[in-house]
Coordinates of C-alpha atoms in Angstrom, one line a residue:
X156 CA 58.2 73.2 97.9
X157 CA 57.4 75.8 101.0
X158 CA 55.9 79.2 100.0
X159 CA 58.6 82.0 100.0
X160 CA 58.1 83.8 103.6
X161 CA 57.7 87.4 103.5
X162 CA 60.5 88.9 105.6
X163 CA 60.0 91.9 108.0
X164 CA 62.4 94.6 108.2
X165 CA 65.0 93.0 106.5
X166 CA 63.9 93.8 102.8
X167 CA 64.0 97.5 103.8
X168 CA 67.8 96.9 104.3
X169 CA 70.3 98.1 101.9
X170 CA 73.3 96.2 100.8
X171 CA 76.0 96.1 103.4
X172 CA 78.8 97.8 101.3
X173 CA 81.3 96.7 103.5
X174 CA 80.9 93.1 102.1
X175 CA 81.8 94.0 98.9
X176 CA 85.3 95.2 99.8
X177 CA 85.5 92.4 102.3
X178 CA 84.8 89.9 99.3
X179 CA 87.6 91.7 97.1
X180 CA 90.0 91.4 100.0
X181 CA 89.7 87.8 100.5
X182 CA 89.7 87.1 96.8
X183 CA 93.0 88.8 96.6
X184 CA 94.6 87.3 99.6
X185 CA 93.5 83.6 98.2
X186 CA 95.5 84.7 95.3
X187 CA 98.9 84.9 97.7
X188 CA 98.7 88.9 97.7
X189 CA 99.3 90.5 101.0
X190 CA 96.6 93.2 101.6
X191 CA 97.2 95.7 104.4
X192 CA 93.3 95.7 106.1
X193 CA 92.5 99.5 107.0
X194 CA 89.0 98.7 106.9
X195 CA 86.9 97.0 109.4
X196 CA 87.5 98.9 112.7
X197 CA 88.1 96.0 114.6
X198 CA 90.5 96.7 117.2
X199 CA 93.9 94.5 117.3
X200 CA 95.3 95.1 120.5
X201 CA 95.0 92.6 123.4
X202 CA 92.4 92.9 126.0
X203 CA 94.2 93.9 129.5
X204 CA 95.7 90.7 131.0
X205 CA 94.1 91.2 134.3
X206 CA 90.5 90.8 132.3
X207 CA 91.8 87.7 130.8
X208 CA 93.2 86.4 134.2
X209 CA 90.0 87.4 136.1
X210 CA 87.8 85.9 133.3
X211 CA 89.7 82.5 133.7
X212 CA 89.6 82.4 137.5
X213 CA 85.9 83.3 137.6
X214 CA 84.8 80.7 135.0
X215 CA 86.2 77.9 137.1
X216 CA 83.6 78.9 139.9
X217 CA 80.3 76.9 138.8
X218 CA 78.2 79.6 140.5
X219 CA 79.1 81.8 137.8
X220 CA 77.7 79.6 135.2
X221 CA 73.9 80.6 136.2
X222 CA 72.0 83.3 134.9
X223 CA 73.1 86.8 135.8
X224 CA 71.2 90.0 135.9
X225 CA 70.2 92.0 132.7
X226 CA 71.0 95.1 134.4
X227 CA 74.4 94.0 135.4
X228 CA 75.9 92.5 138.7
X229 CA 76.0 95.5 141.5
X230 CA 79.7 95.7 141.6
X231 CA 79.8 96.3 137.9
X232 CA 77.4 99.2 138.0
X233 CA 79.4 100.8 141.0
X234 CA 82.5 100.3 138.9
X235 CA 81.0 102.3 136.3
X236 CA 80.0 104.8 138.8
X237 CA 83.5 105.2 140.1
X238 CA 84.8 105.8 136.3
X239 CA 82.5 108.7 135.8
X240 CA 83.5 110.2 139.2
X241 CA 87.3 109.7 138.4
X242 CA 87.1 110.3 134.4
X243 CA 84.2 113.0 134.2
X244 CA 83.8 114.2 137.9
X245 CA 80.1 113.0 137.6
X246 CA 78.2 111.5 140.1
X247 CA 75.7 108.8 139.2
X248 CA 73.3 106.5 141.2
X249 CA 74.4 103.0 140.2
X250 CA 71.4 101.6 141.2
X251 CA 69.2 104.0 139.1
X252 CA 71.3 105.7 136.4
X253 CA 73.4 102.8 135.4
X254 CA 72.5 99.6 133.4
X255 CA 75.0 97.3 131.9
X256 CA 74.4 96.2 128.0
X257 CA 75.7 93.7 125.8
X258 CA 77.7 96.0 124.0
X259 CA 76.7 99.5 122.7
X260 CA 75.0 98.4 119.5
X261 CA 72.7 96.0 121.7
X262 CA 72.1 98.8 124.0
X263 CA 71.4 101.5 121.3
X264 CA 69.2 99.3 119.4
X265 CA 66.9 98.3 122.2
X266 CA 66.7 101.7 123.6
X267 CA 65.2 102.9 120.3
X268 CA 62.4 100.1 121.0
X269 CA 61.4 102.1 124.5
X270 CA 61.7 105.4 123.2
X271 CA 60.2 105.2 119.5
X272 CA 57.4 103.3 117.8
X273 CA 55.8 103.9 114.3
X274 CA 54.7 107.5 113.6
X275 CA 57.8 108.9 115.7
X276 CA 60.9 110.5 114.4
X277 CA 64.5 110.7 115.5
X278 CA 67.4 113.1 114.4
X279 CA 70.5 111.0 113.4
X280 CA 74.2 112.4 112.0
X281 CA 74.7 111.7 108.4
X282 CA 77.3 110.3 107.5
X283 CA 77.3 107.8 110.9
X284 CA 78.0 104.4 112.2
X285 CA 75.1 102.5 110.5
X286 CA 73.2 101.4 113.8
X287 CA 72.8 105.2 114.4
X288 CA 70.9 105.4 111.2
X289 CA 68.9 102.2 111.3
X290 CA 68.2 101.7 115.0
X291 CA 65.3 104.2 114.6
X292 CA 64.2 102.4 111.7
X293 CA 63.7 99.0 113.2
X294 CA 61.8 100.5 116.0
X295 CA 59.5 101.6 113.3
X296 CA 60.3 105.3 113.4
X297 CA 61.8 107.8 110.9
X298 CA 65.4 108.9 110.9
X299 CA 65.7 112.2 109.6
X300 CA 69.3 112.7 109.0
X301 CA 71.0 115.5 109.5
X302 CA 74.4 116.5 107.8
X303 CA 77.4 116.4 110.2
X304 CA 79.5 118.5 108.1
X305 CA 83.0 118.6 107.0
X306 CA 84.5 117.0 110.3
X307 CA 85.7 120.4 111.8
X308 CA 83.8 120.4 114.9
X309 CA 80.3 120.1 116.2
X310 CA 79.0 123.6 116.5
X311 CA 77.7 123.8 113.0
X312 CA 75.9 120.0 113.1
X313 CA 74.2 121.3 116.8
X314 CA 72.6 124.5 114.9
X315 CA 71.2 122.2 112.0
X316 CA 70.0 119.9 114.8
X317 CA 68.2 122.4 116.5
X318 CA 66.7 123.9 113.1
X319 CA 65.8 120.4 112.0
X320 CA 63.6 119.8 115.4
X321 CA 62.1 123.2 115.0
X322 CA 60.9 122.7 111.2
X323 CA 60.1 119.3 111.6
X324 CA 56.8 117.4 112.4
X325 CA 56.1 115.5 113.9
X326 CA 58.9 116.6 116.8
X327 CA 61.4 114.3 117.1
X328 CA 61.4 112.7 120.2
X329 CA 65.1 111.5 120.2
X330 CA 68.3 113.3 119.0
X331 CA 71.3 110.9 118.3
X332 CA 74.7 112.2 118.5
X333 CA 78.3 110.7 118.9
X334 CA 81.6 112.5 119.4
X335 CA 84.1 111.8 118.8
X336 CA 82.4 110.7 115.8
X337 CA 82.4 107.5 113.6
X338 CA 83.5 108.2 110.9
X339 CA 84.1 111.6 110.4
X340 CA 86.2 112.2 113.5
X341 CA 84.3 115.2 114.4
X342 CA 84.8 116.4 117.9
X343 CA 82.5 118.3 120.5
X344 CA 83.6 120.4 123.2
X345 CA 81.8 120.6 126.4
X346 CA 80.7 124.1 125.5
X347 CA 78.8 122.4 122.2
X348 CA 77.1 119.6 124.2
X349 CA 76.0 122.1 127.2
X350 CA 74.4 124.3 124.2
X351 CA 72.3 121.3 123.2
X352 CA 71.4 120.2 126.7
X353 CA 70.2 123.8 127.6
X354 CA 68.0 123.7 124.5
X355 CA 66.7 120.1 125.0
X356 CA 65.5 121.3 128.6
X357 CA 62.6 123.2 127.1
X358 CA 61.5 120.6 124.7
X359 CA 60.2 116.9 124.7
X360 CA 63.3 115.5 123.5
X361 CA 65.8 112.9 124.9
X362 CA 69.4 113.1 123.8
X363 CA 71.3 109.8 123.3
X364 CA 75.0 110.4 122.9
X365 CA 77.2 107.5 121.9
X366 CA 80.6 108.2 123.6
X367 CA 82.4 104.9 122.1
X368 CA 85.8 106.8 121.8
X369 CA 85.8 108.3 125.2
X370 CA 89.1 107.5 125.9
X371 CA 90.8 107.7 122.3
X372 CA 91.7 111.3 121.6
X373 CA 95.2 113.0 120.7
X374 CA 97.5 116.1 121.0
X375 CA 96.3 116.3 124.5
X376 CA 92.7 117.0 124.1
X377 CA 90.3 115.2 125.9
X378 CA 86.6 114.3 124.8
X379 CA 83.8 115.4 127.0
X380 CA 80.8 113.5 128.2
X381 CA 77.6 114.7 128.1
X382 CA 76.9 114.0 131.7
X383 CA 79.0 116.9 132.4
X384 CA 76.8 119.3 131.2
X385 CA 74.5 120.9 133.9
X386 CA 71.2 119.4 133.6
X387 CA 72.4 116.5 131.6
X388 CA 70.5 114.0 133.9
X389 CA 67.1 115.6 132.9
X390 CA 67.4 115.3 129.5
X391 CA 70.3 112.9 128.4
X392 CA 71.4 109.4 128.3
X393 CA 74.9 108.3 127.4
X394 CA 76.6 104.9 126.0
X395 CA 80.2 104.0 127.4
X396 CA 81.6 100.9 126.1
X397 CA 84.8 98.7 126.9
X398 CA 85.5 97.8 123.3
X399 CA 87.7 100.4 122.3
X400 CA 89.0 102.0 125.6
X401 CA 90.0 98.8 126.8
X402 CA 90.1 96.7 123.6
X403 CA 87.5 94.5 124.5
X404 CA 85.5 94.2 121.2
X405 CA 84.8 90.4 121.8
X406 CA 83.7 90.8 125.2
X407 CA 80.5 93.1 124.6
X408 CA 80.6 95.3 127.7
X409 CA 79.0 98.4 127.8
X410 CA 76.5 100.7 129.7
X411 CA 74.2 103.1 129.3
X412 CA 74.0 106.0 132.1
X413 CA 72.0 108.9 132.5
X414 CA 68.4 109.9 132.9
X415 CA 66.8 107.8 135.4
X416 CA 63.5 106.9 133.6
X417 CA 65.1 106.4 130.4
X418 CA 67.7 103.7 132.1
X419 CA 64.6 102.3 134.0
X420 CA 62.6 101.9 130.7
X421 CA 65.4 100.1 128.9
X422 CA 66.0 97.8 132.1
X423 CA 62.5 96.8 132.2
X424 CA 62.7 95.8 128.4
X425 CA 66.0 93.8 128.7
X426 CA 64.2 91.9 131.7
X427 CA 62.1 90.2 129.0
X428 CA 65.3 89.8 126.5
X429 CA 68.2 88.8 128.1
X430 CA 69.9 87.6 131.3
X431 CA 73.0 90.0 130.8
X432 CA 76.5 89.3 129.8
X433 CA 77.9 86.1 131.1
X434 CA 78.6 86.5 134.7
X435 CA 82.4 86.0 134.6
X436 CA 82.6 88.4 131.6
X437 CA 81.1 91.1 134.1
X438 CA 83.5 90.2 137.2
X439 CA 86.2 90.5 134.8
X440 CA 85.2 93.9 133.4
X441 CA 84.5 94.9 137.0
X442 CA 88.0 94.2 138.4
X443 CA 89.5 95.8 134.8
X444 CA 87.5 99.1 135.3
X445 CA 88.7 99.3 139.0
X446 CA 92.6 98.1 138.6
X447 CA 93.2 98.9 134.8
X448 CA 92.9 102.7 135.1
X449 CA 95.9 103.3 132.9
X450 CA 95.1 100.9 130.2
X451 CA 92.8 103.4 128.1
X452 CA 95.5 106.1 127.8
X453 CA 98.1 103.4 126.9
X454 CA 95.8 102.4 124.0
X455 CA 95.4 105.9 123.0
X456 CA 99.1 106.4 122.7
X457 CA 99.1 103.9 120.2
X458 CA 96.6 104.9 118.0
X459 CA 98.1 108.3 118.0
X460 CA 101.3 107.1 116.9
X461 CA 99.4 104.9 114.0
X462 CA 97.4 108.2 113.2
X463 CA 100.5 109.9 112.8
X464 CA 102.4 107.3 110.9
X465 CA 99.4 107.1 108.5
X466 CA 98.7 111.1 107.8
X467 CA 102.1 111.8 107.6
X468 CA 102.7 109.3 105.1
X469 CA 99.4 110.3 103.0
X470 CA 100.7 113.9 102.9
X471 CA 103.9 113.1 101.5
X472 CA 102.5 110.9 98.6
X473 CA 100.4 113.8 98.0
X474 CA 97.0 112.8 99.6
X475 CA 96.2 115.9 101.5
X476 CA 94.8 114.7 105.2
X477 CA 94.3 116.7 108.4
X478 CA 94.9 114.7 111.6
X479 CA 92.1 113.9 113.5
X480 CA 91.8 114.4 117.4
X481 CA 89.9 111.2 118.1
X482 CA 88.7 108.0 117.3
X483 CA 90.7 104.9 115.9
X484 CA 89.9 106.4 112.2
X485 CA 91.0 108.5 109.6
X486 CA 88.2 109.9 107.1
X487 CA 89.7 111.0 103.8
X488 CA 88.4 113.0 101.1
X489 CA 89.1 110.9 97.8
X490 CA 91.7 112.6 95.9
X491 CA 90.3 115.1 93.2
X492 CA 91.4 113.1 90.3
X493 CA 89.8 109.9 91.5
X494 CA 86.6 111.6 93.3
X495 CA 84.4 110.9 90.3
X496 CA 84.6 107.1 90.8
X497 CA 82.5 107.3 94.1
X498 CA 83.8 105.5 97.2
X499 CA 82.7 102.1 96.4
X500 CA 84.6 102.0 92.8
X501 CA 87.8 103.8 94.6
X502 CA 88.1 101.4 97.4
X503 CA 87.7 98.6 94.8
X504 CA 90.5 100.1 92.8
X505 CA 92.7 100.8 96.2
X506 CA 92.5 96.6 96.8
X507 CA 93.3 96.0 93.1
X508 CA 96.4 98.3 92.4
X509 CA 97.4 99.1 96.0
X510 CA 97.0 96.0 97.9
X511 CA 95.1 98.3 100.8
X512 CA 91.5 97.6 102.0
X513 CA 89.9 100.6 103.0
X514 CA 86.0 101.5 103.8
X515 CA 83.6 103.0 101.3
X516 CA 82.0 106.4 102.8
X517 CA 79.1 105.6 101.1
X518 CA 78.5 102.8 103.6
X519 CA 78.0 105.5 106.2
X520 CA 74.9 107.3 104.6
X521 CA 74.5 110.3 102.5
X522 CA 77.4 112.6 102.2
X523 CA 79.9 109.9 102.4
X524 CA 80.5 109.0 98.8
X525 CA 83.1 111.2 98.2
X526 CA 85.3 109.9 101.3
X527 CA 86.9 106.4 102.5
X528 CA 87.7 105.8 106.2
X529 CA 91.0 104.2 107.3
X530 CA 90.8 102.2 110.3
X531 CA 94.1 102.3 112.6
X532 CA 94.2 98.5 113.1
X533 CA 97.5 97.9 111.9
X534 CA 100.9 98.8 113.4
X535 CA 103.4 101.2 111.8
X536 CA 105.2 99.1 109.7
X537 CA 102.3 97.9 108.1
X538 CA 100.8 101.6 107.7
X539 CA 104.0 102.0 106.1
X540 CA 103.8 99.2 103.7
X541 CA 100.3 100.5 102.9
X542 CA 101.4 104.2 102.1
X543 CA 104.2 102.5 99.7
X544 CA 101.3 100.5 98.2
X545 CA 99.1 103.8 97.7
X546 CA 101.9 105.5 96.2
X547 CA 102.7 102.9 93.8
X548 CA 99.0 102.5 92.6
X549 CA 97.5 105.7 92.8
X550 CA 99.7 106.8 89.7
X551 CA 97.5 110.4 89.5
X552 CA 98.5 112.1 92.7

């Protein structure tokens, strides 16, 4: 028998708690039970037809089967520059301030490699999307977790970030933020981001903003880009993804934009690691950005309707929920009669008694154990079925 291998990085990873719920969901379905899955945030809406058509056309061209560019083809980077001008009124240089990444997770993870090393530190929000916490750890750095708060707004979080930076040693080199925020749905106003940019100008720190839910907002509110802040390109970079805005999750198309030297450093690293996304996908993404300009708003309308169906339904059955203004999620504090169970046991209980799958809040880090996250990935009819199941199974409400 070969000797057991001592792996690096993997032993430090905690169990991925979402797999616990996924296993229970699959077991229940094998028993013939109809589980309404509001757990994994996997967009269910189809990608734009123009993207599918252009992908098919481009894939038939054999010239597109060869290696592509890890930076992204020029027309794709120009399309992103045009998007930022159209959507945010921001001018970006497609040659020096934009790079294509193979999804936002890949872009973020490798960005941490070029910004951090052992002995460095990053400030990250908690609870948070797991890669925001673990990306700095994978780079060998420390991730100092700052509570994001109750999800009302970003102002308090930004105050706590500034305090943590001033008190910490060594001084963190990176501050990670993401608004609208997954999982808490916390939103930021442009004035909040401007205050952080102004503060960062006098400090040796890079702001990394993950704008995954740039186009998923409700009640007439529009999420700002940190690139709209005066002086942002001196201190900040931003990730923009087509996953949610264009319902193109499996395509793995995202971009890092902003501060030139940071974008260039990621480009240099990626030149050693990959040859970019399959070129027909890049071509299809280019055409989609240029021609399907109304699609993100149409997607947002669908999710707003689902948000209303879920939040109104939960409030009717006695589970008090505020409506989020952004993301495709609802971050719900566990009802008081069940709160002592913790989020994993409560999520198990919801599958077993209500035939509904949700994500345990503890899977998103410290401060999440009193919450579960609903993903708005089922239509209104199925959400109504979920609400009825919750009313039937949560007898203490």
